[in-house]
PDB file of C-alpha atoms in Angstrom:
ATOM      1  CA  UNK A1493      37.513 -20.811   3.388  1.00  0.00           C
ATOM      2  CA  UNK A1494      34.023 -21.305   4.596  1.00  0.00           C
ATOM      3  CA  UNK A1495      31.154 -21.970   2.893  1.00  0.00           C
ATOM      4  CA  UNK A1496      27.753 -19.819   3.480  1.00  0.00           C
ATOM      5  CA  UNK A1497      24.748 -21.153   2.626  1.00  0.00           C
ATOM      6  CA  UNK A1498      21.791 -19.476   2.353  1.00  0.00           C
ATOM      7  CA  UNK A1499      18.282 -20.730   2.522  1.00  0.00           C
ATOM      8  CA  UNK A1500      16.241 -19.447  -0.069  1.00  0.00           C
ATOM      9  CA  UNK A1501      13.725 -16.828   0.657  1.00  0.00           C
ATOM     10  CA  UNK A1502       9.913 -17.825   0.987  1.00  0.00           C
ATOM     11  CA  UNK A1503       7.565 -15.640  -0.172  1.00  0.00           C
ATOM     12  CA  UNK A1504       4.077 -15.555   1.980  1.00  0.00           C
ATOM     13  CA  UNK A1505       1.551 -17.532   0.601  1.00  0.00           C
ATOM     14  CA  UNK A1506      -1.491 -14.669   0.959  1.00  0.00           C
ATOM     15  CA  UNK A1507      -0.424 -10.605   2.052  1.00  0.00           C
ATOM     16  CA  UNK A1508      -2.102  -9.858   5.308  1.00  0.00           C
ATOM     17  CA  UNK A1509      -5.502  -8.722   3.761  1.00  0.00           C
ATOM     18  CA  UNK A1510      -7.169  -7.755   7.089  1.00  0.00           C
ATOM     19  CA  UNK A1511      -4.264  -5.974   7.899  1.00  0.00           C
ATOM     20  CA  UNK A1512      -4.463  -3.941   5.059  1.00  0.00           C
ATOM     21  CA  UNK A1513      -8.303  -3.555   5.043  1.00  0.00           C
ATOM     22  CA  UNK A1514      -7.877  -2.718   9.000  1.00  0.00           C
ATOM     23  CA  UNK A1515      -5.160   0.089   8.167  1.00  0.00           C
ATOM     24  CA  UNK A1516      -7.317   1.626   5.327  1.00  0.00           C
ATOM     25  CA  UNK A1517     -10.471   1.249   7.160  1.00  0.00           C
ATOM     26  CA  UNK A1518      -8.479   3.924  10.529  1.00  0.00           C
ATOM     27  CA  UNK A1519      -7.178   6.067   7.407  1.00  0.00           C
ATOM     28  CA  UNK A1520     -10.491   6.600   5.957  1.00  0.00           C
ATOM     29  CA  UNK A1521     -12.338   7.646   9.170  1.00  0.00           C
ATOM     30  CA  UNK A1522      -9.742   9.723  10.707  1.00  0.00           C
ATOM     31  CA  UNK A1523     -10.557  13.635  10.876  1.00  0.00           C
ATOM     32  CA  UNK A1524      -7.795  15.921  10.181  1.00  0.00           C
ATOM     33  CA  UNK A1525      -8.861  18.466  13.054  1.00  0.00           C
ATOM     34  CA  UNK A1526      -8.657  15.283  15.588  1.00  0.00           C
ATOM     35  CA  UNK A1527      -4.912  13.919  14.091  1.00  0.00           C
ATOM     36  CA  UNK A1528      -2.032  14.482  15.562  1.00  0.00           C
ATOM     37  CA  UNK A1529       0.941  14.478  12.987  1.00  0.00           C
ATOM     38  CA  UNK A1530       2.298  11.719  14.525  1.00  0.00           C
ATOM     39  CA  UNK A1531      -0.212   9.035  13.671  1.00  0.00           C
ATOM     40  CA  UNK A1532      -0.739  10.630  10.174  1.00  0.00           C
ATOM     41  CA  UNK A1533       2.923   9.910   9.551  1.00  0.00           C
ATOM     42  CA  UNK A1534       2.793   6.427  11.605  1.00  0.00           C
ATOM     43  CA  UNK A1535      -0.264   5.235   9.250  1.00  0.00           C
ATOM     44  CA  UNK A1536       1.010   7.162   5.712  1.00  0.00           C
ATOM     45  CA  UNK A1537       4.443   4.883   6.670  1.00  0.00           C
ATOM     46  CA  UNK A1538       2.280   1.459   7.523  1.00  0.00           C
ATOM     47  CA  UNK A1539      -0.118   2.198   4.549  1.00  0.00           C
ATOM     48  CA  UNK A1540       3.269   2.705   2.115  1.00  0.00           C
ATOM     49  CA  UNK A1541       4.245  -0.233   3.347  1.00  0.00           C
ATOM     50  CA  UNK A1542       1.337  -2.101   2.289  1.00  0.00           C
ATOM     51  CA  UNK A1543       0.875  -0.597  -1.100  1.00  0.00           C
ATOM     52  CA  UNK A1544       4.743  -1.485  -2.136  1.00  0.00           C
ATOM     53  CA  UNK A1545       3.852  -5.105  -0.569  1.00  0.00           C
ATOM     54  CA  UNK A1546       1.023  -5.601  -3.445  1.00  0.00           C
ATOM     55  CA  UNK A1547       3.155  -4.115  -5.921  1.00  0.00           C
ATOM     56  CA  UNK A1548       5.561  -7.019  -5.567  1.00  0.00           C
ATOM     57  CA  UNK A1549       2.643  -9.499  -6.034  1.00  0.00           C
ATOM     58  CA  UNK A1550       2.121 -10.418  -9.917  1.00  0.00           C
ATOM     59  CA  UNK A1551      -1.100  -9.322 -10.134  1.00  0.00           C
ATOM     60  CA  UNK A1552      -1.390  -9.454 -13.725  1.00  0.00           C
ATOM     61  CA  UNK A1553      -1.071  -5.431 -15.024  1.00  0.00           C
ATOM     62  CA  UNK A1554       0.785  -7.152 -18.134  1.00  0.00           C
ATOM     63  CA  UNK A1555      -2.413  -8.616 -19.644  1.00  0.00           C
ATOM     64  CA  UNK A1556      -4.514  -5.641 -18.112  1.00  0.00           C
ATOM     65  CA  UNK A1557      -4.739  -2.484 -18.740  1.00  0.00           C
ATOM     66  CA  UNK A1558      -6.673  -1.018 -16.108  1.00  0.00           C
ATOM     67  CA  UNK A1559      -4.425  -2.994 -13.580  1.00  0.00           C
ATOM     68  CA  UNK A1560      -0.930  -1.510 -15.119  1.00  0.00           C
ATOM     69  CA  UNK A1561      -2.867   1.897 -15.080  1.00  0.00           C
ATOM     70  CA  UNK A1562      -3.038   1.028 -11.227  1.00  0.00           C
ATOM     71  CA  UNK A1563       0.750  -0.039 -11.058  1.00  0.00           C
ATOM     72  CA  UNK A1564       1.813   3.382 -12.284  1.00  0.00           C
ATOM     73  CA  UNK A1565      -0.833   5.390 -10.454  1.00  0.00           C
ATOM     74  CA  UNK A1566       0.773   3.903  -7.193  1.00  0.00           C
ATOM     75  CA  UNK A1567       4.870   4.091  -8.225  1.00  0.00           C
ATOM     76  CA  UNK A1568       4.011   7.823  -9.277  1.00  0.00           C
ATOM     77  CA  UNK A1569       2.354   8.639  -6.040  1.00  0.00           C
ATOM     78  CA  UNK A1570       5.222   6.618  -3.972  1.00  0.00           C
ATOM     79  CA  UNK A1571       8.075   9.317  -5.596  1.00  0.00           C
ATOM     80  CA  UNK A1572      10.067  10.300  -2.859  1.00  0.00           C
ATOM     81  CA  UNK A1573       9.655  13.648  -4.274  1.00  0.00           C
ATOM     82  CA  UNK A1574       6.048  13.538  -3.751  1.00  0.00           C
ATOM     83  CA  UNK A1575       5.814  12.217  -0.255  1.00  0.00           C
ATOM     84  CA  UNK A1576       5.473  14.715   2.544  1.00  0.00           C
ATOM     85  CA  UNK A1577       8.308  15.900   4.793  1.00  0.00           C
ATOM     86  CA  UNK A1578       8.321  17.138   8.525  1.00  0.00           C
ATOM     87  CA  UNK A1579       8.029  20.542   6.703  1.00  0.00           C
ATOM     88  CA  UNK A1580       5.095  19.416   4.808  1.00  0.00           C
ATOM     89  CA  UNK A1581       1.439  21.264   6.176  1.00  0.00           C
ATOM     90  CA  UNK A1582      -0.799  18.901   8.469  1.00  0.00           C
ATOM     91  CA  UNK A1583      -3.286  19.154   5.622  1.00  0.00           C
ATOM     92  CA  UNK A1584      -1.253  18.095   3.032  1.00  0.00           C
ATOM     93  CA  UNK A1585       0.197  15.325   4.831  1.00  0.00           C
ATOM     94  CA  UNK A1586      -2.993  14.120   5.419  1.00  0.00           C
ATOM     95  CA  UNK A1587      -4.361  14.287   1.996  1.00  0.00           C
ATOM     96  CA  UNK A1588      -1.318  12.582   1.227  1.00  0.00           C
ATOM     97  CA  UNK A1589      -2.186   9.504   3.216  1.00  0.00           C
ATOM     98  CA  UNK A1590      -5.842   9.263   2.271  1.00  0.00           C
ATOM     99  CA  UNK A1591      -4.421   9.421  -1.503  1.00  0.00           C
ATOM    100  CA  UNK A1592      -2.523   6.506  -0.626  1.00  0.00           C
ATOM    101  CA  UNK A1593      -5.056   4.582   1.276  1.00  0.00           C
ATOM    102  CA  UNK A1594      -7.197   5.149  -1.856  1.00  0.00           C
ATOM    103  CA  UNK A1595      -4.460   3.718  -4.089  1.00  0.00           C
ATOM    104  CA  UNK A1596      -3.752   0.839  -1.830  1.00  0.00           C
ATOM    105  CA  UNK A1597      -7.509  -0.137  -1.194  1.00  0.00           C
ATOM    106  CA  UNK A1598      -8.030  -0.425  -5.404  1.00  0.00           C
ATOM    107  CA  UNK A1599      -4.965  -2.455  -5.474  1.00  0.00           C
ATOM    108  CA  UNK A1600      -5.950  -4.724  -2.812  1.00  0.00           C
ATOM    109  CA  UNK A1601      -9.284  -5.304  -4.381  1.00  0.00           C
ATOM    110  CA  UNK A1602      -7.614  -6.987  -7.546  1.00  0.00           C
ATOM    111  CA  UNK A1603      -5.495  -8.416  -5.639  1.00  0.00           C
ATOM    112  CA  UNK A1604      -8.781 -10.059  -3.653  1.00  0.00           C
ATOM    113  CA  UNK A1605     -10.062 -10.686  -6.923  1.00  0.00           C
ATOM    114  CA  UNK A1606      -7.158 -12.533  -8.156  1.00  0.00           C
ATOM    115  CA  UNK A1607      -6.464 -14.596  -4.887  1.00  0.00           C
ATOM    116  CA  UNK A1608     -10.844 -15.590  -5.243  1.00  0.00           C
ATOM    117  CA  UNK A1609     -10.276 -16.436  -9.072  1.00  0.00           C
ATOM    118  CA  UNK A1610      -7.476 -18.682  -8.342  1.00  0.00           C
ATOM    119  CA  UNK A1611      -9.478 -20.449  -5.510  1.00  0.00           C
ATOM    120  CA  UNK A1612     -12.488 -21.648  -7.569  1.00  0.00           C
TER     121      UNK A1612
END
Protein backbone atom coordinates (compact mmCIF):
# COMPACT_ATOMS: atom_id res chain seq x y z
CA UNK A 1 0.00 0.00 0.00
CA UNK A 2 1.18 3.47 -0.68
CA UNK A 3 1.88 6.04 1.44
CA UNK A 4 0.36 9.76 0.88
CA UNK A 5 1.89 12.44 2.31
CA UNK A 6 0.60 15.58 2.63
CA UNK A 7 2.32 18.86 3.10
CA UNK A 8 0.85 20.83 5.64
CA UNK A 9 -1.22 23.77 4.76
CA UNK A 10 0.32 27.40 5.07
CA UNK A 11 -1.71 29.94 6.09
CA UNK A 12 -0.91 33.58 4.38
CA UNK A 13 1.08 35.64 6.38
CA UNK A 14 -1.23 39.10 5.88
CA UNK A 15 -5.11 38.77 3.96
CA UNK A 16 -4.98 40.83 0.84
CA UNK A 17 -5.93 44.21 2.55
CA UNK A 18 -6.00 46.31 -0.67
CA UNK A 19 -7.97 43.79 -2.12
CA UNK A 20 -10.47 44.04 0.31
CA UNK A 21 -10.33 47.88 0.71
CA UNK A 22 -10.44 47.95 -3.35
CA UNK A 23 -13.69 45.63 -3.36
CA UNK A 24 -15.44 47.73 -0.60
CA UNK A 25 -14.30 50.94 -1.95
CA UNK A 26 -16.52 49.70 -5.96
CA UNK A 27 -19.38 48.46 -3.44
CA UNK A 28 -19.73 51.67 -1.73
CA UNK A 29 -19.88 53.94 -4.84
CA UNK A 30 -21.95 51.85 -7.01
CA UNK A 31 -25.61 53.26 -7.78
CA UNK A 32 -28.34 50.83 -7.83
CA UNK A 33 -30.12 52.53 -10.96
CA UNK A 34 -26.56 52.07 -12.90
CA UNK A 35 -26.02 48.04 -11.63
CA UNK A 36 -26.67 45.43 -13.51
CA UNK A 37 -27.56 42.27 -11.34
CA UNK A 38 -24.76 40.65 -12.52
CA UNK A 39 -21.98 42.63 -10.91
CA UNK A 40 -24.14 43.08 -7.71
CA UNK A 41 -24.05 39.31 -7.41
CA UNK A 42 -20.25 39.09 -8.78
CA UNK A 43 -19.14 41.70 -5.91
CA UNK A 44 -21.86 40.42 -2.94
CA UNK A 45 -19.92 36.78 -3.88
CA UNK A 46 -16.14 38.46 -3.85
CA UNK A 47 -17.11 40.66 -0.79
CA UNK A 48 -18.53 37.19 1.10
CA UNK A 49 -15.56 35.89 0.30
CA UNK A 50 -13.56 38.37 2.01
CA UNK A 51 -15.62 38.74 5.11
CA UNK A 52 -15.47 34.71 5.82
CA UNK A 53 -11.53 35.17 5.04
CA UNK A 54 -11.23 37.62 8.27
CA UNK A 55 -13.43 35.52 10.17
CA UNK A 56 -10.86 32.74 10.06
CA UNK A 57 -8.15 35.19 11.30
CA UNK A 58 -7.94 35.21 15.32
CA UNK A 59 -8.62 38.53 15.72
CA UNK A 60 -9.14 38.47 19.28
CA UNK A 61 -13.35 38.65 19.80
CA UNK A 62 -12.52 36.28 22.92
CA UNK A 63 -10.96 39.07 25.04
CA UNK A 64 -13.28 41.73 23.26
CA UNK A 65 -16.44 42.38 23.34
CA UNK A 66 -17.10 44.75 20.73
CA UNK A 67 -14.99 42.46 18.35
CA UNK A 68 -17.20 39.11 19.18
CA UNK A 69 -20.24 41.54 18.76
CA UNK A 70 -18.63 41.92 15.17
CA UNK A 71 -18.07 38.05 14.75
CA UNK A 72 -21.77 37.42 15.22
CA UNK A 73 -23.02 40.49 13.38
CA UNK A 74 -21.16 38.98 10.27
CA UNK A 75 -22.08 34.89 10.76
CA UNK A 76 -25.80 36.21 11.23
CA UNK A 77 -25.75 38.26 8.12
CA UNK A 78 -23.77 35.31 6.12
CA UNK A 79 -27.09 32.77 6.89
CA UNK A 80 -27.78 31.21 3.81
CA UNK A 81 -31.25 32.00 4.64
CA UNK A 82 -30.56 35.58 4.57
CA UNK A 83 -28.57 35.92 1.42
CA UNK A 84 -30.41 36.90 -1.72
CA UNK A 85 -31.51 34.49 -4.46
CA UNK A 86 -32.00 35.01 -8.33
CA UNK A 87 -35.62 35.65 -7.12
CA UNK A 88 -34.50 38.20 -4.72
CA UNK A 89 -35.54 42.20 -5.96
CA UNK A 90 -32.50 44.25 -7.51
CA UNK A 91 -32.96 46.48 -4.48
CA UNK A 92 -32.71 44.08 -2.00
CA UNK A 93 -29.86 42.39 -3.44
CA UNK A 94 -28.15 45.40 -3.42
CA UNK A 95 -28.79 46.46 0.05
CA UNK A 96 -27.69 43.13 0.75
CA UNK A 97 -24.20 43.70 -0.55
CA UNK A 98 -23.66 47.17 0.85
CA UNK A 99 -24.73 45.45 4.34
CA UNK A 100 -21.98 43.22 3.78
CA UNK A 101 -19.40 45.59 2.56
CA UNK A 102 -20.27 47.50 5.77
CA UNK A 103 -19.68 44.38 7.89
CA UNK A 104 -16.54 43.45 6.11
CA UNK A 105 -14.96 47.06 6.10
CA UNK A 106 -15.43 47.14 10.33
CA UNK A 107 -13.88 43.81 10.40
CA UNK A 108 -11.03 44.67 8.32
CA UNK A 109 -10.32 47.72 10.35
CA UNK A 110 -9.52 45.53 13.54
CA UNK A 111 -8.04 43.40 11.68
CA UNK A 112 -5.62 46.56 10.42
CA UNK A 113 -5.47 47.43 13.88
CA UNK A 114 -4.31 44.18 15.07
CA UNK A 115 -1.76 43.48 12.16
CA UNK A 116 -0.28 47.60 13.20
CA UNK A 117 -0.27 46.56 17.02
CA UNK A 118 1.68 43.53 16.38
CA UNK A 119 4.21 45.49 14.16
CA UNK A 120 5.38 48.08 16.74
Amino acid sequence: MASVIREPETAREHLEVDWFRDTITVIQLMDLSRSTRADIDTLTQECIEHLEELLKEDLGADRDDTVMQLFRRAYAHLELSRRPTNRTPAYDAFTYMRDTATVTFELLKVYVAKREGEAQ
